[in-house]
């Protein structure tokens, strides 16, 4: 049974790789970057970003409301975190949230009660 599953997985991976190569999603004809030519793959500068518009983000659920204080689930808190400010935030570059990684957002100072 395990050998059969492994064989099916290898066959599916080969089919996906063949489709990717056939459709041209991955291109192999780009020049490689070298120390002499570090930007060989960038043929033209990227166009400037346009201000304004609509940001569309995938949401896996339909929150009951946009009130971050009334909703307890991530389906409501994740989209509202981008809309509302917080008093404090954890540093985003640290993988583990700890007390020493708190940064101010709206708060200017805080202290711990002993």
Tab-separated table of C-alpha atoms in Angstrom:
chain	number	residue	atom	x	y	z
A	1	UNK	CA	0.000	0.000	0.000
A	2	UNK	CA	2.779	2.432	0.911
A	3	UNK	CA	4.742	1.554	-2.222
A	4	UNK	CA	1.641	2.180	-4.321
A	5	UNK	CA	1.113	5.623	-2.725
A	6	UNK	CA	4.756	6.537	-3.327
A	7	UNK	CA	4.502	5.455	-6.968
A	8	UNK	CA	1.325	7.499	-7.466
A	9	UNK	CA	3.013	10.516	-5.859
A	10	UNK	CA	6.036	10.238	-8.152
A	11	UNK	CA	3.823	9.917	-11.228
A	12	UNK	CA	1.741	12.953	-10.208
A	13	UNK	CA	4.888	14.996	-9.532
A	14	UNK	CA	6.237	14.092	-12.981
A	15	UNK	CA	2.948	15.100	-14.623
A	16	UNK	CA	2.901	18.449	-12.794
A	17	UNK	CA	6.533	19.109	-13.744
A	18	UNK	CA	5.768	18.301	-17.391
A	19	UNK	CA	2.785	20.669	-17.387
A	20	UNK	CA	4.839	23.476	-15.833
A	21	UNK	CA	7.613	23.098	-18.403
A	22	UNK	CA	5.152	22.745	-21.314
A	23	UNK	CA	3.155	25.858	-20.404
A	24	UNK	CA	6.252	27.994	-20.009
A	25	UNK	CA	5.607	28.960	-16.397
A	26	UNK	CA	9.279	28.291	-15.716
A	27	UNK	CA	11.637	29.739	-18.297
A	28	UNK	CA	15.113	28.343	-18.765
A	29	UNK	CA	16.289	30.764	-21.466
A	30	UNK	CA	17.016	33.721	-19.166
A	31	UNK	CA	20.676	34.681	-18.845
A	32	UNK	CA	22.250	33.751	-15.549
A	33	UNK	CA	23.418	36.458	-13.199
A	34	UNK	CA	27.172	36.635	-12.737
A	35	UNK	CA	29.437	38.875	-10.664
A	36	UNK	CA	30.230	40.806	-13.867
A	37	UNK	CA	26.557	41.160	-14.802
A	38	UNK	CA	24.453	41.102	-11.582
A	39	UNK	CA	21.225	42.255	-13.231
A	40	UNK	CA	21.226	40.127	-16.368
A	41	UNK	CA	17.686	38.920	-15.741
A	42	UNK	CA	16.254	42.438	-15.387
A	43	UNK	CA	15.926	43.705	-18.946
A	44	UNK	CA	13.801	46.777	-18.183
A	45	UNK	CA	12.961	48.672	-15.015
A	46	UNK	CA	9.662	47.830	-13.390
A	47	UNK	CA	6.846	50.334	-13.889
A	48	UNK	CA	6.098	52.696	-11.019
A	49	UNK	CA	3.368	51.699	-8.612
A	50	UNK	CA	0.024	53.415	-9.073
A	51	UNK	CA	-1.533	54.996	-5.980
A	52	UNK	CA	-5.113	54.303	-4.989
A	53	UNK	CA	-7.302	51.472	-6.131
A	54	UNK	CA	-8.779	48.487	-4.356
A	55	UNK	CA	-6.808	45.887	-2.420
A	56	UNK	CA	-8.458	42.490	-2.714
A	57	UNK	CA	-7.470	39.853	-0.162
A	58	UNK	CA	-8.677	36.259	0.130
A	59	UNK	CA	-10.675	35.600	3.291
A	60	UNK	CA	-11.557	32.020	4.209
A	61	UNK	CA	-14.660	32.945	6.208
A	62	UNK	CA	-17.374	35.583	6.376
A	63	UNK	CA	-16.989	37.508	9.651
A	64	UNK	CA	-20.200	38.485	11.428
A	65	UNK	CA	-18.995	42.073	11.851
A	66	UNK	CA	-15.935	44.275	11.485
A	67	UNK	CA	-15.866	45.009	15.210
A	68	UNK	CA	-12.515	43.701	16.406
A	69	UNK	CA	-13.656	43.975	20.036
A	70	UNK	CA	-16.786	41.858	19.577
A	71	UNK	CA	-15.375	39.105	17.385
A	72	UNK	CA	-13.154	36.431	18.893
A	73	UNK	CA	-12.158	34.419	15.835
A	74	UNK	CA	-9.242	34.926	13.454
A	75	UNK	CA	-11.665	35.193	10.551
A	76	UNK	CA	-12.707	38.605	11.903
A	77	UNK	CA	-9.485	39.713	13.558
A	78	UNK	CA	-7.115	39.068	10.643
A	79	UNK	CA	-8.780	41.484	8.195
A	80	UNK	CA	-9.484	44.120	10.841
A	81	UNK	CA	-5.849	44.185	12.009
A	82	UNK	CA	-5.031	45.851	8.685
A	83	UNK	CA	-7.766	48.464	9.202
A	84	UNK	CA	-7.549	49.429	12.873
A	85	UNK	CA	-4.500	50.431	14.899
A	86	UNK	CA	-3.617	48.704	18.150
A	87	UNK	CA	-2.183	50.021	21.373
A	88	UNK	CA	0.811	47.718	21.061
A	89	UNK	CA	2.047	45.049	18.642
A	90	UNK	CA	4.541	42.225	18.812
A	91	UNK	CA	7.598	42.640	16.574
A	92	UNK	CA	6.881	40.895	13.294
A	93	UNK	CA	10.471	39.805	12.588
A	94	UNK	CA	10.676	37.632	15.722
A	95	UNK	CA	9.208	34.123	15.329
A	96	UNK	CA	8.058	33.794	18.960
A	97	UNK	CA	5.906	36.432	20.692
A	98	UNK	CA	7.519	37.414	23.994
A	99	UNK	CA	7.090	40.253	26.467
A	100	UNK	CA	10.369	41.849	25.353
A	101	UNK	CA	9.212	41.993	21.709
A	102	UNK	CA	6.283	44.369	22.330
A	103	UNK	CA	6.407	47.561	20.272
A	104	UNK	CA	4.159	50.622	20.557
A	105	UNK	CA	1.559	51.265	17.890
A	106	UNK	CA	-0.772	53.929	19.313
A	107	UNK	CA	0.615	53.805	22.853
A	108	UNK	CA	3.540	56.050	23.678
A	109	UNK	CA	4.523	54.249	26.886
A	110	UNK	CA	3.349	51.491	29.201
A	111	UNK	CA	4.419	49.868	32.440
A	112	UNK	CA	3.803	46.593	34.225
A	113	UNK	CA	1.878	46.545	37.504
A	114	UNK	CA	3.689	44.591	40.196
